[in-house]
Amino acid sequence: MGTNEDRRPAPGEGEQGDDAERRAAEKYVSDLLARGEAVFEGEEPTPGTTHVVKREDDGRLTVRRLRYSR
């Protein structure tokens, strides 16, 4: 048995995991916007809009589901 110092970080832990998670989140938002399924907060949603994207004070993008697709 090893100590906690011997344990390797699980996926999603540590700097590499944080970076991968950030890239995945950015890709998700980018894909929603590219397909026309999301608008930025304050923009008028279209009939195909399912999500609203908000830029937080720290620069992060958060996504809120507006409705399910028709």
mmCIF file with all atom_site columns, N, CA and C in Angstrom:
data_model
loop_
_atom_site.group_PDB
_atom_site.id
_atom_site.type_symbol
_atom_site.label_atom_id
_atom_site.label_alt_id
_atom_site.label_comp_id
_atom_site.label_asym_id
_atom_site.label_entity_id
_atom_site.label_seq_id
_atom_site.pdbx_PDB_ins_code
_atom_site.Cartn_x
_atom_site.Cartn_y
_atom_site.Cartn_z
_atom_site.occupancy
_atom_site.B_iso_or_equiv
_atom_site.pdbx_formal_charge
_atom_site.auth_seq_id
_atom_site.auth_comp_id
_atom_site.auth_asym_id
_atom_site.auth_atom_id
_atom_site.pdbx_PDB_model_num
ATOM 1   N N  . MET A 1 1  ? 0.827   -1.177 0.000   1.00 0.00 ? 1  MET A N  1
ATOM 2   C CA . MET A 1 1  ? 0.000   0.000  0.000   1.00 0.00 ? 1  MET A CA 1
ATOM 3   C C  . MET A 1 1  ? 0.872   1.241  0.000   1.00 0.00 ? 1  MET A C  1
ATOM 4   N N  . GLY A 1 2  ? 0.526   2.224  -0.796  1.00 0.00 ? 2  GLY A N  1
ATOM 5   C CA . GLY A 1 2  ? 1.270   3.471  -0.854  1.00 0.00 ? 2  GLY A CA 1
ATOM 6   C C  . GLY A 1 2  ? 0.563   4.552  -0.061  1.00 0.00 ? 2  GLY A C  1
ATOM 7   N N  . THR A 1 3  ? 1.175   5.677  -0.037  1.00 0.00 ? 3  THR A N  1
ATOM 8   C CA . THR A 1 3  ? 0.569   6.828  0.617   1.00 0.00 ? 3  THR A CA 1
ATOM 9   C C  . THR A 1 3  ? -0.150  7.668  -0.426  1.00 0.00 ? 3  THR A C  1
ATOM 10  N N  . ASN A 1 4  ? -0.805  8.708  0.032   1.00 0.00 ? 4  ASN A N  1
ATOM 11  C CA . ASN A 1 4  ? -1.472  9.613  -0.905  1.00 0.00 ? 4  ASN A CA 1
ATOM 12  C C  . ASN A 1 4  ? -0.482  10.272 -1.832  1.00 0.00 ? 4  ASN A C  1
ATOM 13  N N  . GLU A 1 5  ? 0.791   10.406 -1.392  1.00 0.00 ? 5  GLU A N  1
ATOM 14  C CA . GLU A 1 5  ? 1.804   11.024 -2.240  1.00 0.00 ? 5  GLU A CA 1
ATOM 15  C C  . GLU A 1 5  ? 2.116   10.167 -3.464  1.00 0.00 ? 5  GLU A C  1
ATOM 16  N N  . ASP A 1 6  ? 1.883   8.855  -3.349  1.00 0.00 ? 6  ASP A N  1
ATOM 17  C CA . ASP A 1 6  ? 2.154   7.942  -4.452  1.00 0.00 ? 6  ASP A CA 1
ATOM 18  C C  . ASP A 1 6  ? 1.003   7.904  -5.457  1.00 0.00 ? 6  ASP A C  1
ATOM 19  N N  . ARG A 1 7  ? -0.134  8.414  -5.073  1.00 0.00 ? 7  ARG A N  1
ATOM 20  C CA . ARG A 1 7  ? -1.328  8.329  -5.917  1.00 0.00 ? 7  ARG A CA 1
ATOM 21  C C  . ARG A 1 7  ? -1.223  9.292  -7.087  1.00 0.00 ? 7  ARG A C  1
ATOM 22  N N  . ARG A 1 8  ? -1.548  8.806  -8.268  1.00 0.00 ? 8  ARG A N  1
ATOM 23  C CA . ARG A 1 8  ? -1.596  9.663  -9.457  1.00 0.00 ? 8  ARG A CA 1
ATOM 24  C C  . ARG A 1 8  ? -2.936  10.371 -9.492  1.00 0.00 ? 8  ARG A C  1
ATOM 25  N N  . PRO A 1 9  ? -2.966  11.595 -10.007 1.00 0.00 ? 9  PRO A N  1
ATOM 26  C CA . PRO A 1 9  ? -4.249  12.303 -10.085 1.00 0.00 ? 9  PRO A CA 1
ATOM 27  C C  . PRO A 1 9  ? -5.220  11.574 -11.007 1.00 0.00 ? 9  PRO A C  1
ATOM 28  N N  . ALA A 1 10 ? -6.464  11.535 -10.600 1.00 0.00 ? 10 ALA A N  1
ATOM 29  C CA . ALA A 1 10 ? -7.509  10.954 -11.438 1.00 0.00 ? 10 ALA A CA 1
ATOM 30  C C  . ALA A 1 10 ? -7.819  11.920 -12.575 1.00 0.00 ? 10 ALA A C  1
ATOM 31  N N  . PRO A 1 11 ? -8.405  11.420 -13.646 1.00 0.00 ? 11 PRO A N  1
ATOM 32  C CA . PRO A 1 11 ? -8.789  12.332 -14.727 1.00 0.00 ? 11 PRO A CA 1
ATOM 33  C C  . PRO A 1 11 ? -9.668  13.445 -14.171 1.00 0.00 ? 11 PRO A C  1
ATOM 34  N N  . GLY A 1 12 ? -9.365  14.670 -14.574 1.00 0.00 ? 12 GLY A N  1
ATOM 35  C CA . GLY A 1 12 ? -10.109 15.813 -14.089 1.00 0.00 ? 12 GLY A CA 1
ATOM 36  C C  . GLY A 1 12 ? -9.470  16.474 -12.890 1.00 0.00 ? 12 GLY A C  1
ATOM 37  N N  . GLU A 1 13 ? -8.441  15.853 -12.329 1.00 0.00 ? 13 GLU A N  1
ATOM 38  C CA . GLU A 1 13 ? -7.745  16.439 -11.190 1.00 0.00 ? 13 GLU A CA 1
ATOM 39  C C  . GLU A 1 13 ? -6.469  17.121 -11.651 1.00 0.00 ? 13 GLU A C  1
ATOM 40  N N  . GLY A 1 14 ? -6.026  18.088 -10.905 1.00 0.00 ? 14 GLY A N  1
ATOM 41  C CA . GLY A 1 14 ? -4.754  18.727 -11.196 1.00 0.00 ? 14 GLY A CA 1
ATOM 42  C C  . GLY A 1 14 ? -4.846  19.673 -12.369 1.00 0.00 ? 14 GLY A C  1
ATOM 43  N N  . GLU A 1 15 ? -3.713  20.255 -12.734 1.00 0.00 ? 15 GLU A N  1
ATOM 44  C CA . GLU A 1 15 ? -3.682  21.256 -13.790 1.00 0.00 ? 15 GLU A CA 1
ATOM 45  C C  . GLU A 1 15 ? -4.070  20.681 -15.146 1.00 0.00 ? 15 GLU A C  1
ATOM 46  N N  . GLN A 1 16 ? -3.587  19.490 -15.475 1.00 0.00 ? 16 GLN A N  1
ATOM 47  C CA . GLN A 1 16 ? -3.922  18.913 -16.777 1.00 0.00 ? 16 GLN A CA 1
ATOM 48  C C  . GLN A 1 16 ? -5.421  18.635 -16.870 1.00 0.00 ? 16 GLN A C  1
ATOM 49  N N  . GLY A 1 17 ? -6.004  18.133 -15.792 1.00 0.00 ? 17 GLY A N  1
ATOM 50  C CA . GLY A 1 17 ? -7.437  17.862 -15.782 1.00 0.00 ? 17 GLY A CA 1
ATOM 51  C C  . GLY A 1 17 ? -8.248  19.131 -15.890 1.00 0.00 ? 17 GLY A C  1
ATOM 52  N N  . ASP A 1 18 ? -7.828  20.177 -15.185 1.00 0.00 ? 18 ASP A N  1
ATOM 53  C CA . ASP A 1 18 ? -8.529  21.459 -15.251 1.00 0.00 ? 18 ASP A CA 1
ATOM 54  C C  . ASP A 1 18 ? -8.471  22.029 -16.660 1.00 0.00 ? 18 ASP A C  1
ATOM 55  N N  . ASP A 1 19 ? -7.310  21.916 -17.298 1.00 0.00 ? 19 ASP A N  1
ATOM 56  C CA . ASP A 1 19 ? -7.139  22.419 -18.661 1.00 0.00 ? 19 ASP A CA 1
ATOM 57  C C  . ASP A 1 19 ? -8.023  21.642 -19.632 1.00 0.00 ? 19 ASP A C  1
ATOM 58  N N  . ALA A 1 20 ? -8.069  20.334 -19.480 1.00 0.00 ? 20 ALA A N  1
ATOM 59  C CA . ALA A 1 20 ? -8.896  19.501 -20.355 1.00 0.00 ? 20 ALA A CA 1
ATOM 60  C C  . ALA A 1 20 ? -10.373 19.819 -20.147 1.00 0.00 ? 20 ALA A C  1
ATOM 61  N N  . GLU A 1 21 ? -10.759 20.032 -18.903 1.00 0.00 ? 21 GLU A N  1
ATOM 62  C CA . GLU A 1 21 ? -12.154 20.364 -18.611 1.00 0.00 ? 21 GLU A CA 1
ATOM 63  C C  . GLU A 1 21 ? -12.521 21.722 -19.210 1.00 0.00 ? 21 GLU A C  1
ATOM 64  N N  . ARG A 1 22 ? -11.625 22.692 -19.116 1.00 0.00 ? 22 ARG A N  1
ATOM 65  C CA . ARG A 1 22 ? -11.860 24.018 -19.680 1.00 0.00 ? 22 ARG A CA 1
ATOM 66  C C  . ARG A 1 22 ? -12.002 23.941 -21.196 1.00 0.00 ? 22 ARG A C  1
ATOM 67  N N  . ARG A 1 23 ? -11.115 23.178 -21.843 1.00 0.00 ? 23 ARG A N  1
ATOM 68  C CA . ARG A 1 23 ? -11.181 23.033 -23.304 1.00 0.00 ? 23 ARG A CA 1
ATOM 69  C C  . ARG A 1 23 ? -12.484 22.355 -23.729 1.00 0.00 ? 23 ARG A C  1
ATOM 70  N N  . ALA A 1 24 ? -12.913 21.348 -22.981 1.00 0.00 ? 24 ALA A N  1
ATOM 71  C CA . ALA A 1 24 ? -14.155 20.644 -23.301 1.00 0.00 ? 24 ALA A CA 1
ATOM 72  C C  . ALA A 1 24 ? -15.353 21.577 -23.160 1.00 0.00 ? 24 ALA A C  1
ATOM 73  N N  . ALA A 1 25 ? -15.358 22.393 -22.124 1.00 0.00 ? 25 ALA A N  1
ATOM 74  C CA . ALA A 1 25 ? -16.454 23.342 -21.917 1.00 0.00 ? 25 ALA A CA 1
ATOM 75  C C  . ALA A 1 25 ? -16.481 24.379 -23.033 1.00 0.00 ? 25 ALA A C  1
ATOM 76  N N  . GLU A 1 26 ? -15.312 24.881 -23.423 1.00 0.00 ? 26 GLU A N  1
ATOM 77  C CA . GLU A 1 26 ? -15.238 25.852 -24.514 1.00 0.00 ? 26 GLU A CA 1
ATOM 78  C C  . GLU A 1 26 ? -15.713 25.241 -25.822 1.00 0.00 ? 26 GLU A C  1
ATOM 79  N N  . LYS A 1 27 ? -15.362 23.996 -26.074 1.00 0.00 ? 27 LYS A N  1
ATOM 80  C CA . LYS A 1 27 ? -15.793 23.295 -27.292 1.00 0.00 ? 27 LYS A CA 1
ATOM 81  C C  . LYS A 1 27 ? -17.311 23.117 -27.297 1.00 0.00 ? 27 LYS A C  1
ATOM 82  N N  . TYR A 1 28 ? -17.867 22.769 -26.152 1.00 0.00 ? 28 TYR A N  1
ATOM 83  C CA . TYR A 1 28 ? -19.314 22.583 -26.034 1.00 0.00 ? 28 TYR A CA 1
ATOM 84  C C  . TYR A 1 28 ? -20.045 23.882 -26.385 1.00 0.00 ? 28 TYR A C  1
ATOM 85  N N  . VAL A 1 29 ? -19.605 25.001 -25.800 1.00 0.00 ? 29 VAL A N  1
ATOM 86  C CA . VAL A 1 29 ? -20.226 26.296 -26.062 1.00 0.00 ? 29 VAL A CA 1
ATOM 87  C C  . VAL A 1 29 ? -20.045 26.676 -27.529 1.00 0.00 ? 29 VAL A C  1
ATOM 88  N N  . SER A 1 30 ? -18.842 26.483 -28.051 1.00 0.00 ? 30 SER A N  1
ATOM 89  C CA . SER A 1 30 ? -18.557 26.805 -29.441 1.00 0.00 ? 30 SER A CA 1
ATOM 90  C C  . SER A 1 30 ? -19.457 26.022 -30.380 1.00 0.00 ? 30 SER A C  1
ATOM 91  N N  . ASP A 1 31 ? -19.656 24.748 -30.104 1.00 0.00 ? 31 ASP A N  1
ATOM 92  C CA . ASP A 1 31 ? -20.516 23.908 -30.945 1.00 0.00 ? 31 ASP A CA 1
ATOM 93  C C  . ASP A 1 31 ? -21.975 24.358 -30.877 1.00 0.00 ? 31 ASP A C  1
ATOM 94  N N  . LEU A 1 32 ? -22.456 24.711 -29.666 1.00 0.00 ? 32 LEU A N  1
ATOM 95  C CA . LEU A 1 32 ? -23.826 25.205 -29.536 1.00 0.00 ? 32 LEU A CA 1
ATOM 96  C C  . LEU A 1 32 ? -24.025 26.465 -30.375 1.00 0.00 ? 32 LEU A C  1
ATOM 97  N N  . LEU A 1 33 ? -23.062 27.381 -30.284 1.00 0.00 ? 33 LEU A N  1
ATOM 98  C CA . LEU A 1 33 ? -23.159 28.628 -31.044 1.00 0.00 ? 33 LEU A CA 1
ATOM 99  C C  . LEU A 1 33 ? -23.089 28.371 -32.544 1.00 0.00 ? 33 LEU A C  1
ATOM 100 N N  . ALA A 1 34 ? -22.209 27.474 -32.977 1.00 0.00 ? 34 ALA A N  1
ATOM 101 C CA . ALA A 1 34 ? -22.046 27.179 -34.405 1.00 0.00 ? 34 ALA A CA 1
ATOM 102 C C  . ALA A 1 34 ? -23.312 26.573 -35.003 1.00 0.00 ? 34 ALA A C  1
ATOM 103 N N  . ARG A 1 35 ? -24.024 25.761 -34.221 1.00 0.00 ? 35 ARG A N  1
ATOM 104 C CA . ARG A 1 35 ? -25.258 25.137 -34.712 1.00 0.00 ? 35 ARG A CA 1
ATOM 105 C C  . ARG A 1 35 ? -26.468 26.058 -34.576 1.00 0.00 ? 35 ARG A C  1
ATOM 106 N N  . GLY A 1 36 ? -26.283 27.234 -33.981 1.00 0.00 ? 36 GLY A N  1
ATOM 107 C CA . GLY A 1 36 ? -27.394 28.159 -33.792 1.00 0.00 ? 36 GLY A CA 1
ATOM 108 C C  . GLY A 1 36 ? -28.308 27.766 -32.657 1.00 0.00 ? 36 GLY A C  1
ATOM 109 N N  . GLU A 1 37 ? -27.824 26.916 -31.763 1.00 0.00 ? 37 GLU A N  1
ATOM 110 C CA . GLU A 1 37 ? -28.642 26.454 -30.644 1.00 0.00 ? 37 GLU A CA 1
ATOM 111 C C  . GLU A 1 37 ? -28.453 27.301 -29.397 1.00 0.00 ? 37 GLU A C  1
ATOM 112 N N  . ALA A 1 38 ? -27.573 28.312 -29.452 1.00 0.00 ? 38 ALA A N  1
ATOM 113 C CA . ALA A 1 38 ? -27.319 29.154 -28.288 1.00 0.00 ? 38 ALA A CA 1
ATOM 114 C C  . ALA A 1 38 ? -27.143 30.596 -28.723 1.00 0.00 ? 38 ALA A C  1
ATOM 115 N N  . VAL A 1 39 ? -27.501 31.499 -27.821 1.00 0.00 ? 39 VAL A N  1
ATOM 116 C CA . VAL A 1 39 ? -27.256 32.925 -28.004 1.00 0.00 ? 39 VAL A CA 1
ATOM 117 C C  . VAL A 1 39 ? -26.612 33.437 -26.717 1.00 0.00 ? 39 VAL A C  1
ATOM 118 N N  . PHE A 1 40 ? -25.899 34.560 -26.825 1.00 0.00 ? 40 PHE A N  1
ATOM 119 C CA . PHE A 1 40 ? -25.344 35.173 -25.633 1.00 0.00 ? 40 PHE A CA 1
ATOM 120 C C  . PHE A 1 40 ? -26.460 35.890 -24.886 1.00 0.00 ? 40 PHE A C  1
ATOM 121 N N  . GLU A 1 41 ? -26.328 35.963 -23.588 1.00 0.00 ? 41 GLU A N  1
ATOM 122 C CA . GLU A 1 41 ? -27.315 36.629 -22.751 1.00 0.00 ? 41 GLU A CA 1
ATOM 123 C C  . GLU A 1 41 ? -27.548 38.048 -23.265 1.00 0.00 ? 41 GLU A C  1
ATOM 124 N N  . GLY A 1 42 ? -28.799 38.431 -23.363 1.00 0.00 ? 42 GLY A N  1
ATOM 125 C CA . GLY A 1 42 ? -29.154 39.752 -23.862 1.00 0.00 ? 42 GLY A CA 1
ATOM 126 C C  . GLY A 1 42 ? -29.541 39.747 -25.330 1.00 0.00 ? 42 GLY A C  1
ATOM 127 N N  . GLU A 1 43 ? -29.183 38.701 -26.073 1.00 0.00 ? 43 GLU A N  1
ATOM 128 C CA . GLU A 1 43 ? -29.572 38.584 -27.474 1.00 0.00 ? 43 GLU A CA 1
ATOM 129 C C  . GLU A 1 43 ? -30.948 37.942 -27.561 1.00 0.00 ? 43 GLU A C  1
ATOM 130 N N  . GLU A 1 44 ? -31.644 38.236 -28.632 1.00 0.00 ? 44 GLU A N  1
ATOM 131 C CA . GLU A 1 44 ? -32.980 37.682 -28.848 1.00 0.00 ? 44 GLU A CA 1
ATOM 132 C C  . GLU A 1 44 ? -32.870 36.220 -29.286 1.00 0.00 ? 44 GLU A C  1
ATOM 133 N N  . PRO A 1 45 ? -33.499 35.301 -28.544 1.00 0.00 ? 45 PRO A N  1
ATOM 134 C CA . PRO A 1 45 ? -33.453 33.889 -28.962 1.00 0.00 ? 45 PRO A CA 1
ATOM 135 C C  . PRO A 1 45 ? -34.275 33.649 -30.219 1.00 0.00 ? 45 PRO A C  1
ATOM 136 N N  . THR A 1 46 ? -33.822 32.729 -31.038 1.00 0.00 ? 46 THR A N  1
ATOM 137 C CA . THR A 1 46 ? -34.546 32.321 -32.237 1.00 0.00 ? 46 THR A CA 1
ATOM 138 C C  . THR A 1 46 ? -35.379 31.087 -31.894 1.00 0.00 ? 46 THR A C  1
ATOM 139 N N  . PRO A 1 47 ? -36.246 30.640 -32.796 1.00 0.00 ? 47 PRO A N  1
ATOM 140 C CA . PRO A 1 47 ? -37.008 29.421 -32.513 1.00 0.00 ? 47 PRO A CA 1
ATOM 141 C C  . PRO A 1 47 ? -36.112 28.195 -32.266 1.00 0.00 ? 47 PRO A C  1
ATOM 142 N N  . GLY A 1 48 ? -34.898 28.188 -32.832 1.00 0.00 ? 48 GLY A N  1
ATOM 143 C CA . GLY A 1 48 ? -33.999 27.053 -32.646 1.00 0.00 ? 48 GLY A CA 1
ATOM 144 C C  . GLY A 1 48 ? -33.072 27.170 -31.448 1.00 0.00 ? 48 GLY A C  1
ATOM 145 N N  . THR A 1 49 ? -33.170 28.269 -30.716 1.00 0.00 ? 49 THR A N  1
ATOM 146 C CA . THR A 1 49 ? -32.291 28.482 -29.570 1.00 0.00 ? 49 THR A CA 1
ATOM 147 C C  . THR A 1 49 ? -32.724 27.613 -28.397 1.00 0.00 ? 49 THR A C  1
ATOM 148 N N  . THR A 1 50 ? -31.781 26.854 -27.864 1.00 0.00 ? 50 THR A N  1
ATOM 149 C CA . THR A 1 50 ? -32.068 25.994 -26.711 1.00 0.00 ? 50 THR A CA 1
ATOM 150 C C  . THR A 1 50 ? -31.259 26.391 -25.480 1.00 0.00 ? 50 THR A C  1
ATOM 151 N N  . HIS A 1 51 ? -30.213 27.214 -25.656 1.00 0.00 ? 51 HIS A N  1
ATOM 152 C CA . HIS A 1 51 ? -29.341 27.582 -24.543 1.00 0.00 ? 51 HIS A CA 1
ATOM 153 C C  . HIS A 1 51 ? -29.003 29.067 -24.580 1.00 0.00 ? 51 HIS A C  1
ATOM 154 N N  . VAL A 1 52 ? -28.711 29.617 -23.411 1.00 0.00 ? 52 VAL A N  1
ATOM 155 C CA . VAL A 1 52 ? -28.242 30.983 -23.282 1.00 0.00 ? 52 VAL A CA 1
ATOM 156 C C  . VAL A 1 52 ? -26.857 30.932 -22.647 1.00 0.00 ? 52 VAL A C  1
ATOM 157 N N  . VAL A 1 53 ? -25.895 31.640 -23.244 1.00 0.00 ? 53 VAL A N  1
ATOM 158 C CA . VAL A 1 53 ? -24.514 31.661 -22.764 1.00 0.00 ? 53 VAL A CA 1
ATOM 159 C C  . VAL A 1 53 ? -24.265 32.983 -22.049 1.00 0.00 ? 53 VAL A C  1
ATOM 160 N N  . LYS A 1 54 ? -23.672 32.903 -20.873 1.00 0.00 ? 54 LYS A N  1
ATOM 161 C CA . LYS A 1 54 ? -23.357 34.097 -20.095 1.00 0.00 ? 54 LYS A CA 1
ATOM 162 C C  . LYS A 1 54 ? -21.867 34.109 -19.799 1.00 0.00 ? 54 LYS A C  1
ATOM 163 N N  . ARG A 1 55 ? -21.230 35.271 -19.966 1.00 0.00 ? 55 ARG A N  1
ATOM 164 C CA . ARG A 1 55 ? -19.820 35.419 -19.603 1.00 0.00 ? 55 ARG A CA 1
ATOM 165 C C  . ARG A 1 55 ? -19.767 35.936 -18.174 1.00 0.00 ? 55 ARG A C  1
ATOM 166 N N  . GLU A 1 56 ? -19.130 35.168 -17.305 1.00 0.00 ? 56 GLU A N  1
ATOM 167 C CA . GLU A 1 56 ? -19.010 35.541 -15.900 1.00 0.00 ? 56 GLU A CA 1
ATOM 168 C C  . GLU A 1 56 ? -17.941 36.615 -15.731 1.00 0.00 ? 56 GLU A C  1
ATOM 169 N N  . ASP A 1 57 ? -17.891 37.237 -14.558 1.00 0.00 ? 57 ASP A N  1
ATOM 170 C CA . ASP A 1 57 ? -16.919 38.291 -14.275 1.00 0.00 ? 57 ASP A CA 1
ATOM 171 C C  . ASP A 1 57 ? -15.480 37.819 -14.427 1.00 0.00 ? 57 ASP A C  1
ATOM 172 N N  . ASP A 1 58 ? -15.237 36.537 -14.140 1.00 0.00 ? 58 ASP A N  1
ATOM 173 C CA . ASP A 1 58 ? -13.866 36.006 -14.234 1.00 0.00 ? 58 ASP A CA 1
ATOM 174 C C  . ASP A 1 58 ? -13.528 35.503 -15.640 1.00 0.00 ? 58 ASP A C  1
ATOM 175 N N  . GLY A 1 59 ? -14.442 35.700 -16.599 1.00 0.00 ? 59 GLY A N  1
ATOM 176 C CA . GLY A 1 59 ? -14.170 35.315 -17.979 1.00 0.00 ? 59 GLY A CA 1
ATOM 177 C C  . GLY A 1 59 ? -14.719 33.970 -18.379 1.00 0.00 ? 59 GLY A C  1
ATOM 178 N N  . ARG A 1 60 ? -15.142 33.165 -17.414 1.00 0.00 ? 60 ARG A N  1
ATOM 179 C CA . ARG A 1 60 ? -15.715 31.857 -17.737 1.00 0.00 ? 60 ARG A CA 1
ATOM 180 C C  . ARG A 1 60 ? -17.051 32.021 -18.437 1.00 0.00 ? 60 ARG A C  1
ATOM 181 N N  . LEU A 1 61 ? -17.386 31.062 -19.284 1.00 0.00 ? 61 LEU A N  1
ATOM 182 C CA . LEU A 1 61 ? -18.687 31.037 -19.929 1.00 0.00 ? 61 LEU A CA 1
ATOM 183 C C  . LEU A 1 61 ? -19.557 30.012 -19.230 1.00 0.00 ? 61 LEU A C  1
ATOM 184 N N  . THR A 1 62 ? -20.781 30.391 -18.897 1.00 0.00 ? 62 THR A N  1
ATOM 185 C CA . THR A 1 62 ? -21.722 29.443 -18.309 1.00 0.00 ? 62 THR A CA 1
ATOM 186 C C  . THR A 1 62 ? -22.895 29.306 -19.265 1.00 0.00 ? 62 THR A C  1
ATOM 187 N N  . VAL A 1 63 ? -23.492 28.136 -19.256 1.00 0.00 ? 63 VAL A N  1
ATOM 188 C CA . VAL A 1 63 ? -24.587 27.825 -20.176 1.00 0.00 ? 63 VAL A CA 1
ATOM 189 C C  . VAL A 1 63 ? -25.822 27.490 -19.353 1.00 0.00 ? 63 VAL A C  1
ATOM 190 N N  . ARG A 1 64 ? -26.942 28.058 -19.756 1.00 0.00 ? 64 ARG A N  1
ATOM 191 C CA . ARG A 1 64 ? -28.233 27.781 -19.121 1.00 0.00 ? 64 ARG A CA 1
ATOM 192 C C  . ARG A 1 64 ? -29.185 27.284 -20.199 1.00 0.00 ? 64 ARG A C  1
ATOM 193 N N  . ARG A 1 65 ? -29.848 26.172 -19.898 1.00 0.00 ? 65 ARG A N  1
ATOM 194 C CA . ARG A 1 65 ? -30.820 25.645 -20.865 1.00 0.00 ? 65 ARG A CA 1
ATOM 195 C C  . ARG A 1 65 ? -32.041 26.550 -20.859 1.00 0.00 ? 65 ARG A C  1
ATOM 196 N N  . LEU A 1 66 ? -32.450 26.969 -22.025 1.00 0.00 ? 66 LEU A N  1
ATOM 197 C CA . LEU A 1 66 ? -33.605 27.813 -22.192 1.00 0.00 ? 66 LEU A CA 1
ATOM 198 C C  . LEU A 1 66 ? -34.853 26.957 -22.399 1.00 0.00 ? 66 LEU A C  1
ATOM 199 N N  . ARG A 1 67 ? -34.727 25.988 -23.265 1.00 0.00 ? 67 ARG A N  1
ATOM 200 C CA . ARG A 1 67 ? -35.828 25.070 -23.561 1.00 0.00 ? 67 ARG A CA 1
ATOM 201 C C  . ARG A 1 67 ? -35.263 23.878 -24.328 1.00 0.00 ? 67 ARG A C  1
ATOM 202 N N  . TYR A 1 68 ? -36.063 22.853 -24.462 1.00 0.00 ? 68 TYR A N  1
ATOM 203 C CA . TYR A 1 68 ? -35.669 21.699 -25.261 1.00 0.00 ? 68 TYR A CA 1
ATOM 204 C C  . TYR A 1 68 ? -36.013 21.965 -26.711 1.00 0.00 ? 68 TYR A C  1
ATOM 205 N N  . SER A 1 69 ? -35.287 21.336 -27.620 1.00 0.00 ? 69 SER A N  1
ATOM 206 C CA . SER A 1 69 ? -35.557 21.563 -29.049 1.00 0.00 ? 69 SER A CA 1
ATOM 207 C C  . SER A 1 69 ? -36.931 21.038 -29.422 1.00 0.00 ? 69 SER A C  1
ATOM 208 N N  . ARG A 1 70 ? -37.455 21.609 -30.464 1.00 0.00 ? 70 ARG A N  1
ATOM 209 C CA . ARG A 1 70 ? -38.813 21.240 -30.908 1.00 0.00 ? 70 ARG A CA 1
ATOM 210 C C  . ARG A 1 70 ? -38.803 20.071 -31.818 1.00 0.00 ? 70 ARG A C  1
#
